[in-house]
C-alpha positions as MATLAB code, in Angstrom:
seq = 'MKRFKSLKKHLFLPFIISLLAGGLVCLAALIFNSLVMWIMQLPVEWSYFLGLFSLSCGCFAGGFVLGKQKKREGIKQGLLCGSGLLLICLVLGFVFGDMSFGGFFGKASVCWIAGAVGGVLGVNR';
ca = [
      28.155 -170.712   95.719;
      27.167 -169.697   98.912;
      24.732 -171.752  101.271;
      21.685 -169.632  102.313;
      21.219 -168.951  106.234;
      18.748 -170.388  108.015;
      16.250 -167.593  107.864;
      14.635 -168.409  111.334;
      18.509 -169.013  112.931;
      19.534 -165.644  111.149;
      16.939 -163.491  110.453;
      13.802 -164.177  113.419;
      15.463 -165.051  116.760;
      17.834 -162.230  116.346;
      14.697 -160.020  116.023;
      12.799 -161.583  118.534;
      15.157 -161.803  121.080;
      16.132 -158.087  120.860;
      12.425 -157.013  121.275;
      12.322 -159.083  123.967;
      15.388 -157.433  125.732;
      13.616 -154.145  124.473;
      10.267 -155.105  126.231;
      11.670 -155.958  129.597;
      13.806 -152.764  129.466;
      10.946 -150.671  128.711;
       8.832 -152.449  131.502;
      11.474 -151.874  134.081;
      11.857 -148.809  133.220;
       7.880 -147.913  133.588;
       8.188 -149.714  137.026;
      11.009 -147.594  138.107;
       9.177 -144.127  136.354;
       5.959 -145.198  138.244;
       7.968 -145.514  141.536;
       9.290 -142.353  141.054;
       6.253 -140.441  140.419;
       4.545 -142.146  143.580;
       7.361 -141.562  146.090;
       8.196 -137.714  144.588;
       4.345 -137.272  143.893;
       4.882 -135.459  140.625;
       2.159 -134.247  138.575;
       0.241 -136.596  135.976;
       1.329 -134.448  133.368;
       4.723 -135.895  133.339;
       3.575 -139.347  133.050;
       3.346 -138.807  129.384;
       7.180 -137.912  128.938;
       8.291 -140.128  131.665;
       6.277 -142.696  129.149;
       8.096 -141.554  126.264;
      11.529 -141.811  128.125;
      10.910 -145.483  128.752;
       9.392 -146.765  125.598;
      12.901 -144.897  124.290;
      14.676 -146.788  126.668;
      13.352 -149.982  125.406;
      14.035 -148.974  121.891;
      17.767 -147.984  122.701;
      18.177 -151.658  124.438;
      16.404 -153.620  121.831;
      18.627 -151.601  119.188;
      21.604 -152.238  121.041;
      20.726 -155.949  121.273;
      20.100 -156.732  117.764;
      22.841 -154.509  116.342;
      25.410 -156.473  118.940;
      24.215 -160.172  117.178;
      24.229 -158.804  113.795;
      27.344 -156.586  113.770;
      26.409 -154.866  110.456;
      24.076 -152.364  109.752;
      23.493 -150.905  112.633;
      20.681 -147.650  111.467;
      18.356 -150.469  109.713;
      18.748 -152.826  112.603;
      18.005 -150.196  114.948;
      15.033 -148.798  112.723;
      13.589 -152.397  112.633;
      13.558 -152.811  116.660;
      12.311 -149.272  117.095;
       9.557 -150.084  114.573;
       8.608 -153.404  116.029;
       8.461 -151.813  119.381;
       6.667 -149.023  118.336;
       4.223 -151.336  116.531;
       3.414 -153.520  120.009;
       3.264 -149.993  121.497;
       0.271 -148.994  119.089;
      -1.278 -151.903  119.709;
      -1.208 -152.080  123.249;
      -2.325 -148.318  122.960;
      -5.450 -149.122  120.694;
      -6.633 -151.901  123.032;
      -5.979 -150.172  126.309;
      -6.450 -146.357  125.513;
      -6.415 -143.841  122.465;
      -4.262 -142.994  120.199;
      -3.901 -139.618  118.375;
      -2.047 -138.817  115.055;
       0.415 -136.201  117.115;
       0.810 -139.238  119.750;
       1.714 -141.586  116.833;
       4.295 -139.285  115.363;
       6.041 -138.303  118.821;
       6.134 -142.225  119.681;
       7.532 -142.792  116.433;
       9.929 -140.651  116.186;
      11.474 -141.787  119.690;
      11.209 -145.378  118.639;
      13.136 -144.730  115.314;
      16.053 -142.184  116.903;
      16.485 -144.208  120.060;
      17.059 -147.804  117.886;
      18.797 -146.542  115.711;
      21.277 -145.085  118.274;
      21.095 -148.185  119.848;
      21.885 -149.994  117.109;
      24.724 -147.990  115.841;
      26.524 -148.501  119.420;
      25.406 -152.254  119.505;
      27.550 -152.603  115.681;
      30.312 -150.560  117.289;
      30.787 -151.704  120.800;
];
């Protein structure tokens, strides 16, 4: 009979670590992109796309870390991590700004695609 693995050690802890890694990468990319916008005096309209790029970097990094830890099912692991970061992004969007229906699907597709690609690459590396 197989022994059951601890849920805390094998399920929640890697997910929390990957969310923290993805959040830190997302924050670093946001700081870098805002610095680039400030130095180059880019128009304000570019900030949405640079924000999506930062979010995709965070989802990719989180999916990569989770795929590297789990070593299997990279697409599923990446989608889970992307969904977690999307949920955090949505909560912060409702608190600090506004959220539109189209904006949700734009962020969701970016999070899920980048997370899945990161998860697959994390499993295969």
